[in-house]
Amino acid sequence: MSNYHIKQFEEYFQVYKKSVTQPEQFWEEIAEEHFYWRKKWNKVLSWDFAKPEIKWFEGAQLNITENCLDRHLHSRAHKTAILFEPNNPNEPAEHITYKQLHERVCRFANVLKEQGINKGDRVCIYLPMIPELAVSVLACARIGAIHSVVFAGFSATALSTRINDCDAKMVITSDGSYRGAKTIDLKGIVDEALEDCNGVTSVLVAKRIHSEINMKEGRDHWLQPLLDEAYKDYTAEIMDAEDPLFILYTSGSTGKPKGMMHTCGGYMVYTAYTFKNVFQYREEDVYWCTADIGWITGHSYIVYGPLANGATTVMFEGVPSYPDYGRFWDIVEKHKVSQFYTAPTAIRALAKQGNAFVEKHDLSSLKVLGTVGEPINEEAWHWYNENIGKKKSPIADTWWQTETGGIMISPIPFCTPTKPTYATLPFIGVQPTLMNEKGEEIKGNQVEGRLCIKYPWPSIARTIWGNHQRYKDTYFSAYDNMYFTGDGALRDEVGYYRITGRVDDVIIVSGHNLGTAPIEDAINEHQAVAESAIVGFPHDVKGNALYGYVTLKGSSEGRNQDNLRQEINQLITDRIGPIAKLNKIQFVEGLPKTRSGKIMRRILRKIAASEMDQLGDTSTLLNPEVVQRIIDDRL
Ligand code: 7RM
C-alpha cells in the first residue's frame, strides 16, 4: 500500500477518489498500517452532524506519545527529534534525539503524577518556545491529562479566563521569556492571573531567563529539581481513541473564547498523514514551522504531525527581526532546512526589508515552502516564490482552522500545480463545498460562496469544552448537515479554491484571530467610552489592522484625544494582549445602526478601507446622518 505517501498528481486523484467514495475503508487502511494501536477499533466512523456527534476509531486504544516517541526508538533513537534554536543566535542550538526526548517526556510525566495530576485533568501550559513546552505537551498526553496551551503573549486576564473555563488544576510556566532584545516576565503574569483562579493547586516553573521571581509557598515549584529526581521511564496511559487529547482556545465572534476539544485517535492519524504529504517529508529532511506551539499550527505541525513521522522538527524561540531581519534565512542555512512553513504576515514583513538579508544566505537546502493563517496576497506569494523558493520550491498554501485540527485544502507539492493565492484542491478525504445565502449548494466552477465541509474527517474538533450547544450553533446550524467554516471562498474554472476571508466578525491581524466582541468589551470598560465598534482594514504587513470607532460619554467629550487613545490601547493590552491594540482610533458622535439597533460594521469597514464609493444604500439606517460626518473625520 502506497496510499500514505502521494507522489504524483494522478495518484492524488485516485487516492482522493477512494477517500471520498469509501472513506471508512480508506482511513482504516491508513490507520492500520502506519500507527501503533494497543487495541484496534470496533467501528471506523459514526457521525451525525445534526446532533452533532462524530466518532472515529471507536473502541480503539492507543497513546499518541507511543506513536511519537517509543516506536522510533529502534530505528531513530539517535536521530534529532527536536532541534531547538534559541532566541540568541550565539547560544548553541540544542539537538534533542528521540531517545533523549522520550526520557525527558517520561521524567516530566512522573513529575505530573507526583503533583497529583491524573488522566482527564486539565493542565494549562503558558510557556515560551523552549523545549519544555513540547516536553510538557507530550508529558500530559503520556499520562492522559488534557493540555490547554495558552500562547505566552496573552495577558493575565486572557490567561485566567482560559484557566477557569476548563478548570485547570495546574499551570506550567517559566520565570520569563526572551523575545528579541526584550524579556517578558511570564511568572508575574501568571501570578496576576491566578488571583482569579481558585482551582489551580500547583505551578511548575521552568528556569529560562534567571530573573528574580516570587515563588508562592506550597503552590509554586521549580521544575528542574523535580525532573532530576523523577524516574526516566513511564508506561504510557492507555487512552480510548475518543478520549480528549487537548483543548485549544480560539476567538469567537461573540463573547468568550471557544475551547476547541480534540481527541486522540483521529487527530493523530490525520495530522501525521497530512504532514507527510503536504510537506513531502523524507527521512533525512529538517523541517521548520515558524509558528508558536500556542497556536494549532504548532500543535499539529511542530509537535504531533512531525514526531508521529519520526521527523526532525525545528523549534525557534525568537522573532524574525532579531538580531536582524535575516534571522529566518540564517536559521535555514545553519540547519539546512528542507521544509519551511510560515505565515503571510511574516512573508510580507520580511519582503518589506528588501532582498539584501535574503541574498546573504544559502537557501539551497529548501525543497518545499508552506504558508498558513490568512489569505496570501499575490505580491507576497511571488516574493516568496522568487526570492525564497528561487522558483523551484513549490508553495503549499494550506487552508485550515483550529477546529479542523489539520490541513484541509492545499496543493500537494510536486503533484498539484500551484496557482498564486489559491489553496487549490481539497486534501485527501476532505469534501468541501460552497453555499449561497439561501442555503443551497453552489454547483459548478467559477463560483463564489461560503465554504462548508460535507463529510467528517478524522481530526475535526468534537466539541467546545463545556458548551456543546455553542459548538452546534457555531458550526452546524448555518446549513443542514454541513460543517460551516466561517470563511468565504471562490472556486475557479478547474475547481481550485481560493479562500477570500472570514465572513463573520473575526479579524485576522498578523495571523492572529481576533474576535471583535472581546476587544469592544475591553474598550467599553473605559469610563469615558459610551460605545465602540472595531473593524479590520487592509494593512501591507499585518494583512489587516484594527480600526476602532468610539463614541464618548457626554461628560468626557472635551478630553485630550491622544491621552484617551493611549488609555484605550492600554486597556486592550491588559485585557487581551498587545496584539489586539488598535492602529487607528476615531472618536465619532454616533455609530451607524440598523433599525433593530445593530451596528452596521459593513459601512464602517468600507470607510476604514477608504472605499466610500461602495457604501451602498445607507438610507435605511436609523441615523444615516452620522455616516457623512464619520467620513469627513476619518483617519
Ligand atoms: C491554521 C489556522 C483559521 C482561519 C481560517 C481562515 C484563516 C487559515 C488560510 C486562511 C486563507 C489560508 N487556524 N486561514 N489558513 N485563509 N488562506 N491558507 O490558522 O484557527 O488560527 O485560523 O484562518 O480564515 O478560518 S486558526
XYZ file of C-alpha atoms and ligand atoms in Angstrom:
661
model
C 0.000 0.000 0.000
C 1.467 3.310 -1.059
C -1.503 5.473 -0.126
C 0.494 7.002 2.684
C 2.902 8.957 0.519
C 1.404 10.526 -2.580
C 3.980 11.446 -5.196
C 2.076 12.189 -8.383
C -0.893 14.236 -9.473
C -2.672 11.208 -10.997
C -2.071 9.357 -7.776
C -3.685 12.244 -5.886
C -6.851 11.879 -7.959
C -7.003 8.129 -7.494
C -6.409 8.276 -3.775
C -8.775 11.224 -3.392
C -11.485 9.331 -5.210
C -11.129 6.340 -2.959
C -11.049 8.557 0.141
C -14.437 10.046 -0.670
C -16.189 7.050 -2.174
C -15.054 4.611 0.521
C -13.946 6.891 3.359
C -14.137 4.317 6.118
C -12.131 1.748 4.224
C -9.624 4.368 3.220
C -8.959 5.721 6.714
C -8.980 2.244 8.182
C -6.098 1.260 5.897
C -4.100 4.365 6.770
C -4.708 3.900 10.487
C -3.908 0.210 10.377
C -0.641 0.421 8.510
C 1.046 3.486 9.918
C 0.319 3.642 13.629
C 0.734 1.669 16.782
C -2.545 0.804 18.483
C -2.877 -1.012 21.791
C -6.225 -2.265 20.534
C -7.954 -1.882 17.164
C -11.326 -0.182 16.704
C -14.779 -1.725 16.510
C -16.077 0.895 14.126
C -14.156 3.314 11.911
C -16.668 6.163 11.872
C -20.017 7.107 13.273
C -21.379 10.578 12.769
C -24.371 12.818 12.890
C -23.866 16.497 12.048
C -27.338 17.298 13.396
C -26.502 16.406 16.997
C -23.552 16.979 16.287
C -21.602 13.844 17.199
C -18.520 12.499 15.439
C -16.502 9.455 16.466
C -13.511 7.955 14.698
C -11.915 4.600 15.502
C -14.344 3.940 18.341
C -13.205 1.216 20.685
C -9.549 1.596 19.713
C -6.883 2.198 22.336
C -3.580 3.984 21.974
C -1.267 6.565 23.392
C -0.213 9.228 20.912
C 3.212 9.549 22.594
C 3.991 5.900 21.887
C 3.472 6.802 18.238
C 5.531 9.992 18.508
C 8.355 8.572 20.639
C 8.557 4.905 21.661
C 8.079 3.383 18.246
C 11.005 5.383 16.851
C 13.420 4.128 19.489
C 14.501 1.146 17.369
C 15.366 2.911 14.171
C 15.720 6.576 15.121
C 16.999 6.646 18.709
C 19.880 8.967 17.813
C 18.098 11.000 15.191
C 17.296 14.584 16.209
C 13.620 14.863 17.094
C 13.582 18.487 18.220
C 16.163 20.957 17.010
C 15.945 23.909 19.371
C 17.224 27.237 18.051
C 17.442 29.810 20.862
C 16.487 33.486 20.672
C 20.134 34.472 20.925
C 21.996 33.283 17.808
C 25.209 32.976 19.811
C 23.702 30.454 22.184
C 24.236 26.975 20.725
C 21.319 25.133 19.166
C 20.187 22.035 21.053
C 19.711 18.730 19.254
C 17.328 16.550 21.243
C 17.305 12.999 19.952
C 14.295 10.699 20.009
C 15.868 8.778 22.886
C 16.501 11.942 24.884
C 13.063 13.322 24.156
C 11.483 10.059 25.267
C 13.375 10.233 28.535
C 12.537 13.888 29.138
C 8.851 13.278 28.481
C 8.821 10.276 30.822
C 10.505 12.210 33.641
C 8.051 15.049 33.182
C 5.149 12.580 33.173
C 6.322 11.263 36.538
C 6.511 14.807 37.907
C 2.937 15.486 36.793
C 1.729 12.333 38.520
C 3.610 13.198 41.712
C 1.931 16.587 41.682
C -1.439 14.862 41.707
C -2.341 15.187 38.028
C -4.356 12.265 36.660
C -5.960 11.146 33.438
C -8.646 13.622 32.354
C -7.339 16.528 34.484
C -6.681 19.800 32.685
C -3.220 21.329 32.711
C -2.637 24.848 31.435
C 0.708 25.414 29.727
C 1.922 29.016 29.484
C 5.473 28.764 28.207
C 7.720 30.390 25.620
C 9.068 28.385 22.676
C 11.605 26.386 24.677
C 11.936 22.573 24.687
C 9.983 22.318 27.972
C 6.907 23.453 26.036
C 6.956 20.473 23.674
C 8.032 18.167 26.502
C 5.182 19.270 28.786
C 2.617 18.868 25.992
C 3.811 15.311 25.373
C 4.044 14.557 29.106
C 0.373 15.483 29.516
C -0.518 13.243 26.595
C 1.566 10.438 28.107
C -0.449 10.412 31.354
C -3.761 11.207 29.655
C -4.066 14.700 31.109
C -5.705 17.243 28.803
C -3.345 20.056 27.898
C -4.542 23.571 27.257
C -1.678 25.595 25.852
C -2.144 29.348 26.124
C 0.073 31.454 23.855
C 2.580 33.242 26.100
C 1.801 36.613 24.519
C -1.669 36.670 26.088
C -2.411 38.898 29.077
C -3.201 37.851 32.659
C -6.933 38.356 32.093
C -6.933 36.262 28.922
C -4.958 33.582 30.760
C -7.241 33.446 33.794
C -10.336 33.231 31.575
C -8.837 30.197 29.835
C -7.681 28.562 33.074
C -11.107 28.934 34.635
C -13.076 27.894 31.576
C -11.534 24.427 31.630
C -10.925 24.222 35.390
C -7.207 23.605 35.081
C -5.548 22.251 38.238
C -2.018 23.131 37.256
C -0.150 25.808 35.335
C 3.251 25.178 33.754
C 5.245 28.335 33.083
C 8.747 29.822 33.206
C 10.494 32.593 35.108
C 10.321 34.650 31.935
C 10.913 34.593 28.225
C 13.223 36.113 25.648
C 11.710 37.900 22.706
C 14.350 39.523 20.531
C 16.143 42.101 22.659
C 13.379 42.079 25.278
C 12.498 39.835 28.185
C 8.970 39.211 29.400
C 8.009 38.488 33.000
C 5.814 35.447 32.414
C 5.684 34.371 36.030
C 4.424 37.819 37.028
C 1.595 37.453 34.507
C 0.752 34.001 35.870
C 0.732 35.330 39.466
C -1.678 38.062 38.456
C -3.907 35.635 36.553
C -4.022 33.192 39.455
C -5.515 35.802 41.757
C -8.727 34.916 39.944
C -8.212 31.151 39.656
C -9.042 29.167 42.760
C -8.829 25.772 41.123
C -5.082 25.871 40.453
C -3.216 23.947 43.145
C 0.256 23.832 41.666
C 2.508 25.826 39.369
C 5.633 24.358 37.806
C 8.262 26.915 36.827
C 10.976 26.307 34.252
C 14.074 28.456 34.517
C 14.883 30.339 31.354
C 15.960 33.932 31.962
C 17.207 33.544 35.566
C 15.270 36.528 36.848
C 14.114 37.197 40.391
C 10.556 35.998 40.748
C 8.104 35.295 43.542
C 7.543 31.660 44.416
C 4.386 31.082 46.386
C 4.994 28.599 49.178
C 3.148 25.312 48.706
C 1.897 26.252 45.228
C 4.940 27.027 43.094
C 7.759 24.581 42.350
C 10.923 24.896 40.297
C 10.680 22.320 37.561
C 14.279 21.196 37.147
C 14.896 19.718 40.630
C 11.676 17.718 40.302
C 12.743 16.396 36.897
C 16.173 15.460 38.208
C 14.548 13.381 40.926
C 11.997 11.726 38.651
C 12.333 8.267 37.151
C 13.337 8.172 33.483
C 10.646 5.823 32.246
C 6.884 5.985 32.360
C 4.457 3.445 30.966
C 2.046 5.367 28.783
C -1.552 5.636 29.903
C -3.844 3.699 27.602
C -6.349 6.061 26.015
C -9.538 5.453 24.080
C -9.406 6.891 20.578
C -12.162 9.330 21.509
C -10.659 10.429 24.844
C -9.760 14.132 24.862
C -6.159 14.948 23.947
C -6.233 18.719 24.295
C -8.242 21.890 24.460
C -7.128 24.915 22.483
C -8.908 28.238 22.679
C -9.815 30.212 19.589
C -11.549 33.564 19.308
C -15.208 33.618 18.507
C -17.226 36.413 17.005
C -19.070 36.844 20.276
C -18.183 36.625 23.924
C -15.623 34.346 25.412
C -13.089 32.218 23.553
C -14.099 28.765 22.395
C -12.227 25.822 23.895
C -11.950 23.518 20.894
C -11.559 19.949 22.075
C -9.573 17.402 20.066
C -9.380 13.672 20.693
C -6.527 11.182 20.492
C -7.045 8.739 17.621
C -8.408 10.721 14.703
C -6.206 13.719 15.426
C -3.093 11.555 15.391
C -3.973 9.833 12.118
C -4.905 12.998 10.276
C -2.065 15.270 11.438
C 0.532 12.599 10.694
C -0.870 11.804 7.262
C -1.212 15.439 6.198
C 2.273 16.250 7.487
C 3.853 13.515 5.407
C 2.122 14.551 2.194
C 1.805 18.315 2.391
C 5.463 18.705 3.275
C 6.680 15.678 1.287
C 8.817 14.810 4.286
C 11.721 12.364 3.709
C 13.814 10.710 6.368
C 16.862 12.982 6.145
C 14.936 16.270 5.995
C 14.969 19.052 8.556
C 11.523 20.587 8.818
C 10.767 24.022 10.262
C 7.422 25.571 11.092
C 7.860 29.091 12.478
C 4.534 29.153 14.359
C 4.264 29.148 18.127
C 3.059 25.955 19.815
C 0.449 28.183 21.448
C -1.496 28.015 18.161
C -2.989 24.977 16.422
C -0.318 25.160 13.717
C 2.304 24.496 16.362
C 0.343 21.666 17.969
C -0.258 19.816 14.712
C 2.803 20.736 12.650
C 5.598 21.343 15.137
C 4.774 18.646 17.663
C 2.366 15.855 16.800
C 2.459 15.543 12.993
C 6.253 15.676 12.607
C 7.037 13.471 15.614
C 4.493 10.854 14.560
C 6.525 10.606 11.333
C 9.888 10.423 13.087
C 10.861 13.788 11.633
C 13.369 16.393 12.786
C 11.330 19.441 13.768
C 12.874 22.846 14.465
C 11.610 24.891 17.406
C 12.621 28.554 17.247
C 12.408 30.669 20.369
C 12.931 34.100 18.821
C 11.453 36.537 16.359
C 12.162 37.117 12.628
C 13.680 40.569 13.259
C 16.335 39.689 15.853
C 19.224 40.294 15.738
C 18.212 41.453 12.261
C 15.702 40.667 9.509
C 17.935 37.936 8.151
C 17.346 35.628 11.110
C 14.967 33.196 9.384
C 17.352 32.777 6.459
C 20.287 32.413 8.824
C 18.487 29.522 10.517
C 17.533 27.909 7.208
C 21.186 27.984 6.158
C 22.601 26.906 9.510
C 20.348 23.862 9.928
C 19.892 23.103 6.213
C 16.139 23.343 6.499
C 14.265 21.426 3.782
C 10.672 22.420 4.509
C 9.818 25.920 5.681
C 6.290 26.741 6.874
C 5.322 30.278 7.859
C 2.532 32.875 7.717
C 1.793 35.527 5.063
C 2.233 38.271 7.645
C 5.834 37.167 8.239
C 6.455 36.952 4.496
C 5.175 40.496 3.982
C 7.223 41.857 6.893
C 10.383 40.236 5.527
C 9.704 41.211 1.912
C 9.430 44.818 3.052
C 13.048 44.687 4.236
C 14.327 44.173 0.710
C 16.419 41.293 -0.556
C 19.823 42.055 0.956
C 19.031 39.959 4.045
C 17.987 37.045 1.862
C 20.907 37.180 -0.539
C 23.461 36.851 2.255
C 22.314 33.315 2.923
C 22.476 29.969 1.181
C 18.903 28.732 0.933
C 19.655 25.819 -1.384
C 18.532 23.226 1.168
C 14.895 24.324 0.765
C 12.581 21.957 -1.103
C 9.065 22.871 -0.021
C 7.560 26.136 1.224
C 4.325 26.496 3.111
C 2.023 29.260 4.229
C -0.911 29.328 6.619
C -3.105 31.572 8.684
C -4.706 34.015 6.282
C -5.119 34.616 2.585
C -1.756 35.233 0.929
C -1.820 38.176 -1.442
C -0.417 37.968 -4.951
C 2.640 40.130 -4.239
C 3.702 38.186 -1.171
C 3.205 34.881 -2.998
C 5.513 35.950 -5.835
C 8.149 37.353 -3.487
C 8.179 34.095 -1.533
C 8.303 32.011 -4.712
C 11.060 34.010 -6.398
C 13.337 35.046 -3.558
C 12.981 32.223 -1.072
C 11.980 29.277 -3.232
C 14.013 30.505 -6.261
C 11.033 29.338 -8.336
C 11.861 25.708 -7.660
C 10.302 25.027 -4.267
C 6.547 24.664 -4.593
C 4.414 26.727 -2.209
C 1.791 24.847 -0.237
C -0.842 27.441 0.621
C -2.560 25.457 3.364
C -6.068 26.399 4.456
C -7.337 25.024 7.754
C -8.506 26.022 11.231
C -8.117 25.323 14.939
C -11.406 23.478 14.570
C -10.239 21.266 11.717
C -7.112 20.070 13.569
C -5.188 19.580 10.333
C -4.687 20.927 6.810
C -7.872 20.783 4.717
C -7.178 22.486 1.389
C -3.669 22.584 -0.020
C -1.630 21.640 -3.012
C 0.480 18.518 -2.633
C 3.971 19.755 -3.580
C 5.395 18.275 -6.793
C 1.935 16.841 -7.545
C -0.562 19.679 -7.681
C 0.313 22.573 -9.993
C 0.224 25.687 -7.793
C -1.551 28.945 -8.574
C -0.785 32.213 -6.746
C -3.247 32.976 -3.904
C -5.028 29.624 -4.352
C -5.045 26.906 -1.700
C -6.024 24.745 -4.718
C -7.609 21.351 -4.032
C -9.066 19.531 -1.040
C -6.686 17.269 0.808
C -7.387 13.530 0.705
C -10.656 12.738 2.472
C -11.897 16.324 2.572
C -15.201 17.183 0.875
C -15.588 20.964 0.612
C -18.484 22.772 -0.973
C -19.731 26.331 -1.440
C -23.126 27.504 -0.212
C -25.168 30.538 -1.176
C -27.157 32.824 1.134
C -30.343 30.860 0.503
C -28.758 27.734 1.910
C -28.254 25.999 -1.421
C -25.158 24.247 -2.599
C -23.460 26.087 -5.463
C -22.548 23.613 -8.163
C -20.106 24.044 -10.987
C -16.976 26.123 -11.325
C -16.156 29.838 -11.406
C -18.406 30.476 -8.438
C -18.129 32.111 -5.046
C -19.817 31.311 -1.741
C -19.458 30.252 1.856
C -17.090 27.429 2.469
C -18.550 24.323 4.117
C -17.425 20.726 4.554
C -19.885 17.939 3.804
C -18.370 14.929 5.493
C -16.316 14.323 8.646
C -12.531 13.944 8.579
C -10.613 12.322 11.438
C -9.299 15.461 13.176
C -12.430 17.578 13.369
C -12.863 19.112 16.866
C -15.501 17.119 18.728
C -16.996 19.894 20.845
C -16.422 23.237 22.537
C -15.321 22.438 26.071
C -18.286 22.846 28.403
C -20.598 24.202 25.723
C -21.789 21.688 23.165
C -24.732 23.908 22.247
C -22.346 26.653 21.143
C -20.441 24.103 19.043
C -23.671 23.165 17.315
C -24.810 26.776 16.863
C -21.478 27.991 15.517
C -20.567 25.233 13.069
C -23.609 23.088 12.294
C -26.598 25.402 12.287
C -25.960 27.714 9.335
C -26.606 24.878 6.861
C -28.200 21.469 7.337
C -25.812 18.581 7.583
C -22.704 20.692 6.913
C -19.764 21.983 8.872
C -19.650 25.767 8.271
C -16.144 27.204 8.329
C -16.908 30.922 8.709
C -14.850 31.623 5.576
C -15.813 32.751 2.113
C -14.157 31.163 -0.913
C -14.245 31.045 -4.661
C -13.787 28.091 -6.966
C -12.084 28.750 -10.294
C -12.638 27.187 -13.695
C -10.726 23.996 -12.836
C -12.112 23.609 -9.329
C -9.273 25.239 -7.397
C -10.262 27.011 -4.190
C -9.201 30.460 -3.141
C -10.124 31.436 0.396
C -11.220 35.061 0.463
C -11.502 35.573 4.226
C -13.844 35.498 7.185
C -17.496 36.222 6.665
C -18.090 36.749 10.399
C -16.716 39.173 12.972
C -13.319 37.588 13.330
C -10.423 39.726 12.085
C -7.052 38.187 11.352
C -4.212 40.508 12.347
C -0.686 39.275 11.669
C -2.093 35.767 11.526
C -3.806 36.030 14.918
C -7.566 35.596 15.003
C -9.206 38.327 16.972
C -12.885 38.487 17.774
C -14.292 41.997 17.656
C -16.527 41.491 20.697
C -13.873 40.974 23.382
C -11.926 43.995 22.103
C -15.027 46.143 22.159
C -15.765 44.878 25.666
C -12.315 45.984 26.788
C -12.701 49.459 25.255
C -16.123 49.892 26.764
C -14.643 49.387 30.212
C -13.038 52.810 29.899
C -15.066 55.235 31.956
C -15.122 57.850 29.186
C -16.363 55.482 26.478
C -20.002 55.170 25.551
C -19.824 52.724 22.681
C -17.358 51.272 20.231
C -17.077 49.243 17.052
C -13.983 47.562 15.669
C -13.340 46.692 12.049
C -10.374 45.437 10.115
C -8.775 47.379 7.291
C -6.084 46.257 4.844
C -2.527 46.657 6.103
C 0.512 45.900 3.970
C 2.346 43.892 6.629
C -0.243 42.667 9.122
C -2.785 41.700 6.460
C -5.397 43.503 8.489
C -5.061 46.135 11.164
C -7.713 47.276 13.601
C -9.688 50.477 13.262
C -11.840 51.480 16.209
C -14.768 53.883 16.141
C -15.521 55.165 19.611
C -18.250 57.367 20.988
C -17.595 59.185 24.245
C -19.890 59.848 27.139
C -21.089 63.462 27.138
C -19.090 64.380 30.193
C -15.842 63.261 28.538
C -16.168 64.933 25.172
C -13.631 67.631 25.998
C -10.854 65.221 26.988
C -7.486 65.102 25.237
C -7.908 62.549 22.448
C -4.315 61.333 22.351
C -4.415 60.521 26.050
C -7.671 58.678 25.555
C -6.211 56.692 22.671
C -3.315 55.608 24.847
C -5.562 54.636 27.719
C -7.813 52.612 25.439
C -4.909 50.714 23.946
C -3.541 50.072 27.432
C -6.879 48.577 28.468
C -6.844 46.331 25.415
C -3.280 45.271 26.215
C -4.303 44.422 29.783
C -7.438 42.522 28.859
C -6.355 40.710 25.694
C -2.730 41.417 24.844
C -0.702 43.867 22.740
C -1.617 42.015 19.552
C -5.162 43.401 19.795
C -4.155 47.074 20.034
C -5.901 49.420 17.599
C -3.913 51.044 14.820
C -6.423 53.858 14.492
C -8.985 55.207 16.906
C -11.529 57.665 15.600
C -13.833 59.434 18.019
C -17.279 59.803 16.477
C -20.597 61.244 17.584
C -22.594 58.181 16.715
C -22.228 54.741 15.124
C -24.382 53.842 12.104
C -27.126 51.496 13.245
C -29.894 49.414 11.794
C -33.403 49.951 12.978
C -33.104 46.984 15.264
C -30.089 48.659 16.845
C -27.300 46.583 15.285
C -24.144 48.436 14.432
C -23.607 48.350 10.658
C -19.998 47.211 10.618
C -20.168 46.771 6.866
C -20.315 50.563 6.443
C -17.543 51.137 8.965
C -15.373 48.593 7.175
C -15.778 50.422 3.883
C -14.877 53.764 5.456
C -11.816 52.305 7.185
C -10.705 50.889 3.835
C -11.376 54.259 2.106
C -13.950 52.634 -0.154
C -16.523 55.384 0.274
C -17.921 54.802 -3.201
C -19.042 51.322 -2.118
C -21.125 52.201 0.916
C -24.325 51.020 -0.692
C -27.715 52.201 0.443
C -27.497 53.941 3.811
C -30.986 55.393 3.793
C -32.464 52.519 5.771
C -30.251 53.311 8.737
C -31.671 54.611 11.943
C -29.229 57.538 11.815
C -27.953 57.998 8.241
C -26.686 61.495 9.062
C -23.714 60.152 11.093
C -22.158 58.461 8.071
C -21.028 61.618 6.299
C -19.524 63.015 9.479
C -17.557 59.833 10.080
C -16.262 60.050 6.507
C -15.235 63.698 6.903
C -13.238 62.993 10.062
C -11.740 59.646 9.093
C -8.102 58.939 9.950
C -4.398 27.131 10.916
C -5.054 28.373 11.421
C -8.358 29.826 10.985
C -8.720 30.888 9.977
C -9.495 30.346 8.809
C -9.177 31.354 7.729
C -7.743 31.715 8.004
C -6.001 29.933 7.616
C -5.577 30.181 5.493
C -6.589 31.100 5.862
C -6.715 31.863 3.680
C -5.152 30.159 4.119
N -6.031 28.180 12.337
N -6.806 30.929 7.192
N -5.241 29.487 6.606
N -7.151 31.936 4.959
N -5.750 31.013 3.265
N -4.186 29.331 3.681
O -4.713 29.449 11.002
O -7.965 28.796 13.779
O -5.976 30.183 13.863
O -7.432 30.321 11.942
O -7.531 31.425 9.388
O -9.978 32.496 7.889
O -10.863 30.245 9.120
S -6.866 29.371 13.059
